[in-house]
Amino acid sequence: LEMENVDFRYPGTDKNQLTNVNLKMSLSSRIVILGANGAGKTTLLKMIVGETIPTNPGQSRYYVHPNLRIAYVAQHAFYHVEQHMEQSPVSYLQWRFKDGFDKEKLESEAYRITADEQKAIDDFQLEGIWSRRLRGGKLEYEVKKRNIPEKDNKYYSRDELLGMGFEHLLKQTDEKIAAKEAGLDLRPVTTTEIQKHLDGFGLPQEFGTYGKIRGLSGGQKVKLVLAAAFWTVPHLIVLDEPTNFLDREALGALSK
């Protein structure tokens, strides 16, 4: 993941929240972002995880490897589970990962297809993006159109599809392909497999399989959020203000 000369300005404002940001992250990176309140720490994190993009695209470089798997734990960590309070932790993870990718991430605003994009999809008669290949150093995507035989599928470059307005569809496609490359479509989401994963984060069967999320303590909910973040075996895990939710017990689960 690389950024060069990146700016970001929120809509309706006349001042940059981020100016001339330069960043390079590799698999060996361990990075702490420090700054005063309002300095733009969360804004930068949201760009790292793909929730925002630079507002000076012509004057900056913003590159994220298409197979990069990123897990994000928000500043308010319970946000991730508050819609699933009547489920057990195991049921929550089954809902989130049963299709071989992170359903919660794809339903988030950063990945959700907008009404304008859906209209562009319908106008183009696009049924789906089936695969991706690297050709001549550039990514190309296999596009299946409605009522057209599979043998007539065509490949379009990333830039071409972005130009057609398919930004979020491409993000969803890349996320699904990255998950498949990691073997998530083959990883069983049985109660036994998930409970074994939860055990590694200090959430035993009593709470993981038989309890409801509503009944978990704050520390146990954090363990669940961390366990969910690590299910995809991410290359990069991003924690926003972790001291807000990491107590000694949760920190122990994370370090393991």
Tab-separated table of C-alpha atoms in Angstrom:
chain	number	residue	atom	x	y	z
A	1	LEU	CA	0.000	0.000	0.000
A	2	GLU	CA	1.502	3.323	-1.093
A	3	MET	CA	0.505	6.982	-1.043
A	4	GLU	CA	2.405	9.877	-2.571
A	5	ASN	CA	1.418	13.551	-2.233
A	6	VAL	CA	-2.095	12.596	-1.160
A	7	ASP	CA	-4.640	15.241	-0.118
A	8	PHE	CA	-8.124	14.731	1.286
A	9	ARG	CA	-10.849	17.313	1.770
A	10	TYR	CA	-14.322	16.606	3.100
A	11	PRO	CA	-17.171	17.721	0.812
A	12	GLY	CA	-18.399	21.211	1.547
A	13	THR	CA	-15.204	22.356	3.254
A	14	ASP	CA	-12.526	24.713	1.952
A	15	LYS	CA	-9.592	23.227	3.866
A	16	ASN	CA	-7.759	19.919	3.499
A	17	GLN	CA	-7.977	17.450	6.355
A	18	LEU	CA	-4.907	15.712	4.916
A	19	THR	CA	-2.208	17.442	2.871
A	20	ASN	CA	0.764	15.934	1.030
A	21	VAL	CA	0.627	12.547	2.777
A	22	ASN	CA	3.376	10.094	1.822
A	23	LEU	CA	3.132	6.528	3.072
A	24	LYS	CA	4.454	3.097	2.219
A	25	MET	CA	3.364	-0.075	3.999
A	26	SER	CA	4.675	-3.614	3.521
A	27	LEU	CA	3.940	-6.929	5.216
A	28	SER	CA	6.652	-6.196	7.771
A	29	SER	CA	5.338	-2.728	8.687
A	30	ARG	CA	4.354	-1.875	12.251
A	31	ILE	CA	3.016	1.675	12.311
A	32	VAL	CA	1.592	3.945	15.000
A	33	ILE	CA	-0.195	7.140	13.974
A	34	LEU	CA	0.043	9.910	16.558
A	35	GLY	CA	-1.571	13.344	16.543
A	36	ALA	CA	-3.790	15.776	18.392
A	37	ASN	CA	-7.580	15.560	18.270
A	38	GLY	CA	-8.779	16.658	14.850
A	39	ALA	CA	-5.384	16.182	13.215
A	40	GLY	CA	-6.801	13.639	10.746
A	41	LYS	CA	-5.741	10.285	12.246
A	42	THR	CA	-9.071	8.558	11.617
A	43	THR	CA	-9.343	10.220	8.186
A	44	LEU	CA	-5.998	8.688	7.225
A	45	LEU	CA	-6.999	5.276	8.590
A	46	LYS	CA	-10.198	5.348	6.552
A	47	MET	CA	-8.136	5.991	3.440
A	48	ILE	CA	-5.810	3.108	4.317
A	49	VAL	CA	-8.748	0.694	4.633
A	50	GLY	CA	-10.402	1.994	1.453
A	51	GLU	CA	-13.336	3.936	2.871
A	52	THR	CA	-12.142	7.164	1.224
A	53	ILE	CA	-9.912	8.078	-1.708
A	54	PRO	CA	-7.656	11.101	-2.382
A	55	THR	CA	-9.386	14.291	-3.493
A	56	ASN	CA	-6.410	15.257	-5.690
A	57	PRO	CA	-6.236	12.165	-7.942
A	58	GLY	CA	-4.369	13.876	-10.772
A	59	GLN	CA	-1.574	15.124	-8.521
A	60	SER	CA	-1.177	12.100	-6.254
A	61	ARG	CA	-0.513	8.370	-6.309
A	62	TYR	CA	-2.663	5.976	-4.316
A	63	TYR	CA	-1.933	2.264	-4.768
A	64	VAL	CA	-3.400	-0.719	-2.955
A	65	HIS	CA	-2.416	-4.215	-4.099
A	66	PRO	CA	-5.617	-5.865	-5.397
A	67	ASN	CA	-5.033	-8.982	-3.275
A	68	LEU	CA	-4.295	-7.102	-0.050
A	69	ARG	CA	-6.532	-8.290	2.805
A	70	ILE	CA	-7.187	-5.566	5.366
A	71	ALA	CA	-9.050	-5.982	8.657
A	72	TYR	CA	-10.359	-2.862	10.385
A	73	VAL	CA	-11.481	-2.434	13.992
A	74	ALA	CA	-13.281	0.885	14.309
A	75	GLN	CA	-12.716	3.434	17.061
A	76	HIS	CA	-16.058	2.375	18.547
A	77	ALA	CA	-15.353	-1.354	18.376
A	78	PHE	CA	-18.848	-2.511	19.351
A	79	TYR	CA	-20.161	-0.977	16.137
A	80	HIS	CA	-19.215	-4.246	14.437
A	81	VAL	CA	-21.595	-6.391	16.516
A	82	GLU	CA	-24.397	-4.065	17.625
A	83	GLN	CA	-26.752	-5.325	14.891
A	84	HIS	CA	-26.337	-8.932	16.047
A	85	MET	CA	-26.954	-8.754	19.784
A	86	GLU	CA	-29.449	-11.647	19.840
A	87	GLN	CA	-27.083	-14.004	18.005
A	88	SER	CA	-24.343	-16.119	19.483
A	89	PRO	CA	-20.753	-15.199	18.576
A	90	VAL	CA	-20.551	-18.360	16.447
A	91	SER	CA	-23.749	-17.435	14.574
A	92	TYR	CA	-22.433	-13.921	13.969
A	93	LEU	CA	-19.209	-15.223	12.397
A	94	GLN	CA	-21.198	-17.736	10.321
A	95	TRP	CA	-23.410	-14.938	8.983
A	96	ARG	CA	-20.416	-12.748	8.253
A	97	PHE	CA	-18.169	-15.315	6.486
A	98	LYS	CA	-20.387	-18.164	5.231
A	99	ASP	CA	-20.127	-17.022	1.590
A	100	GLY	CA	-16.322	-17.111	1.582
A	101	PHE	CA	-15.827	-13.370	2.032
A	102	ASP	CA	-16.511	-10.669	4.626
A	103	LYS	CA	-20.204	-9.863	4.180
A	104	GLU	CA	-20.096	-7.070	6.762
A	105	LYS	CA	-17.364	-5.276	4.835
A	106	LEU	CA	-19.185	-5.552	1.516
A	107	GLU	CA	-22.359	-4.136	3.076
A	108	SER	CA	-20.494	-1.129	4.473
A	109	GLU	CA	-20.852	2.303	2.893
A	110	ALA	CA	-17.368	2.094	1.376
A	111	TYR	CA	-18.368	-0.953	-0.703
A	112	ARG	CA	-22.108	-0.475	-1.136
A	113	ILE	CA	-23.262	0.143	-4.704
A	114	THR	CA	-24.952	3.531	-4.998
A	115	ALA	CA	-28.163	4.258	-6.880
A	116	ASP	CA	-26.205	5.991	-9.662
A	117	GLU	CA	-23.827	3.057	-9.969
A	118	GLN	CA	-26.729	0.581	-10.052
A	119	LYS	CA	-28.278	2.600	-12.888
A	120	ALA	CA	-24.966	2.439	-14.785
A	121	ILE	CA	-24.868	-1.333	-14.208
A	122	ASP	CA	-28.439	-1.730	-15.493
A	123	ASP	CA	-27.870	0.532	-18.495
A	124	PHE	CA	-24.781	-1.481	-19.459
A	125	GLN	CA	-26.757	-4.729	-18.994
A	126	LEU	CA	-23.979	-5.986	-16.736
A	127	GLU	CA	-24.767	-9.306	-15.088
A	128	GLY	CA	-21.511	-9.658	-13.170
A	129	ILE	CA	-17.730	-9.546	-13.116
A	130	TRP	CA	-16.600	-13.148	-13.267
A	131	SER	CA	-12.826	-13.112	-13.054
A	132	ARG	CA	-9.674	-11.004	-13.194
A	133	ARG	CA	-6.355	-11.380	-14.978
A	134	LEU	CA	-3.090	-9.515	-15.301
A	135	ARG	CA	-2.185	-8.731	-18.904
A	136	GLY	CA	0.618	-6.476	-20.034
A	137	GLY	CA	1.098	-5.302	-16.480
A	138	LYS	CA	-2.525	-4.141	-16.199
A	139	LEU	CA	-5.536	-5.702	-14.519
A	140	GLU	CA	-8.393	-6.797	-16.758
A	141	TYR	CA	-11.809	-8.027	-15.633
A	142	GLU	CA	-14.045	-10.565	-17.348
A	143	VAL	CA	-17.501	-9.045	-17.763
A	144	LYS	CA	-20.672	-11.093	-18.269
A	145	LYS	CA	-23.572	-9.175	-19.794
A	146	ARG	CA	-27.214	-10.155	-19.516
A	147	ASN	CA	-28.659	-12.348	-22.250
A	148	ILE	CA	-25.203	-12.778	-23.802
A	149	PRO	CA	-23.621	-16.277	-23.944
A	150	GLU	CA	-20.704	-16.918	-21.609
A	151	LYS	CA	-18.415	-17.584	-24.582
A	152	ASP	CA	-18.890	-13.941	-25.588
A	153	ASN	CA	-17.700	-12.510	-22.295
A	154	LYS	CA	-15.302	-9.591	-22.747
A	155	TYR	CA	-12.370	-8.289	-20.733
A	156	TYR	CA	-12.174	-4.629	-19.760
A	157	SER	CA	-9.333	-2.801	-18.078
A	158	ARG	CA	-9.773	-1.427	-14.578
A	159	ASP	CA	-9.613	2.123	-15.885
A	160	GLU	CA	-12.319	1.402	-18.447
A	161	LEU	CA	-14.675	0.004	-15.815
A	162	LEU	CA	-13.965	2.884	-13.452
A	163	GLY	CA	-14.741	5.249	-16.302
A	164	MET	CA	-18.118	3.540	-16.690
A	165	GLY	CA	-18.875	4.259	-13.027
A	166	PHE	CA	-18.369	0.780	-11.546
A	167	GLU	CA	-16.108	1.814	-8.628
A	168	HIS	CA	-17.876	-0.055	-5.826
A	169	LEU	CA	-18.551	-3.129	-7.942
A	170	LEU	CA	-14.809	-3.325	-8.646
A	171	LYS	CA	-14.021	-2.986	-4.942
A	172	GLN	CA	-16.428	-5.817	-4.166
A	173	THR	CA	-14.883	-7.959	-6.899
A	174	ASP	CA	-11.330	-7.375	-5.670
A	175	GLU	CA	-12.389	-8.164	-2.097
A	176	LYS	CA	-14.014	-11.455	-3.122
A	177	ILE	CA	-11.023	-12.488	-5.241
A	178	ALA	CA	-8.597	-11.650	-2.413
A	179	ALA	CA	-10.678	-13.771	-0.032
A	180	LYS	CA	-10.683	-16.652	-2.505
A	181	GLU	CA	-6.909	-16.371	-2.942
A	182	ALA	CA	-6.636	-16.783	0.840
A	183	GLY	CA	-8.756	-19.951	0.689
A	184	LEU	CA	-11.664	-18.503	2.665
A	185	ASP	CA	-14.158	-20.143	0.321
A	186	LEU	CA	-12.715	-23.504	1.432
A	187	ARG	CA	-12.530	-22.768	5.157
A	188	PRO	CA	-15.460	-24.450	6.928
A	189	VAL	CA	-17.751	-22.241	8.979
A	190	THR	CA	-18.988	-25.044	11.186
A	191	THR	CA	-19.680	-24.453	14.863
A	192	THR	CA	-16.647	-26.558	15.761
A	193	GLU	CA	-14.264	-24.653	13.476
A	194	ILE	CA	-15.464	-21.230	14.588
A	195	GLN	CA	-15.460	-22.134	18.271
A	196	LYS	CA	-11.869	-23.338	17.921
A	197	HIS	CA	-11.013	-19.928	16.466
A	198	LEU	CA	-12.817	-18.150	19.327
A	199	ASP	CA	-10.951	-20.283	21.873
A	200	GLY	CA	-7.738	-18.720	20.605
A	201	PHE	CA	-9.086	-15.306	21.597
A	202	GLY	CA	-10.180	-16.360	25.063
A	203	LEU	CA	-13.901	-16.791	24.311
A	204	PRO	CA	-14.818	-20.311	25.498
A	205	GLN	CA	-17.750	-22.420	24.342
A	206	GLU	CA	-19.980	-21.254	27.173
A	207	PHE	CA	-20.004	-17.789	25.648
A	208	GLY	CA	-19.027	-18.438	22.019
A	209	THR	CA	-21.504	-21.177	21.123
A	210	TYR	CA	-24.213	-21.086	23.778
A	211	GLY	CA	-24.305	-17.438	24.823
A	212	LYS	CA	-25.697	-14.371	23.080
A	213	ILE	CA	-23.614	-11.349	22.180
A	214	ARG	CA	-25.941	-9.242	24.353
A	215	GLY	CA	-24.776	-11.182	27.398
A	216	LEU	CA	-21.049	-10.666	26.803
A	217	SER	CA	-19.014	-8.267	28.893
A	218	GLY	CA	-17.293	-5.345	27.196
A	219	GLY	CA	-13.983	-7.206	27.193
A	220	GLN	CA	-15.584	-10.321	25.709
A	221	LYS	CA	-17.204	-8.288	22.915
A	222	VAL	CA	-13.802	-6.855	22.056
A	223	LYS	CA	-12.408	-10.397	21.869
A	224	LEU	CA	-15.212	-11.294	19.456
A	225	VAL	CA	-14.500	-8.245	17.287
A	226	LEU	CA	-10.804	-9.134	17.175
A	227	ALA	CA	-11.560	-12.792	16.389
A	228	ALA	CA	-13.778	-11.702	13.488
A	229	ALA	CA	-11.077	-9.345	12.196
A	230	PHE	CA	-8.532	-12.175	12.152
A	231	TRP	CA	-10.804	-14.779	10.518
A	232	THR	CA	-9.679	-13.645	7.057
A	233	VAL	CA	-5.981	-14.049	7.994
A	234	PRO	CA	-5.388	-10.396	7.005
A	235	HIS	CA	-2.101	-9.009	5.726
A	236	LEU	CA	-2.832	-5.744	7.505
A	237	ILE	CA	-4.902	-5.067	10.607
A	238	VAL	CA	-5.873	-1.497	11.403
A	239	LEU	CA	-6.948	-0.515	14.926
A	240	ASP	CA	-8.441	2.957	15.404
A	241	GLU	CA	-7.634	4.313	18.905
A	242	PRO	CA	-7.117	0.806	20.335
A	243	THR	CA	-6.676	2.060	23.912
A	244	ASN	CA	-10.416	2.823	23.833
A	245	PHE	CA	-11.238	-0.886	23.771
A	246	LEU	CA	-8.111	-2.929	24.518
A	247	ASP	CA	-7.884	-3.859	28.181
A	248	ARG	CA	-5.145	-6.147	29.490
A	249	GLU	CA	-7.170	-9.274	28.769
A	250	ALA	CA	-8.032	-8.257	25.205
A	251	LEU	CA	-4.457	-7.159	24.587
A	252	GLY	CA	-3.314	-10.645	25.595
A	253	ALA	CA	-5.701	-12.198	23.063
A	254	LEU	CA	-4.397	-9.862	20.351
A	255	SER	CA	-0.735	-10.562	21.074
A	256	LYS	CA	-1.296	-14.311	20.697
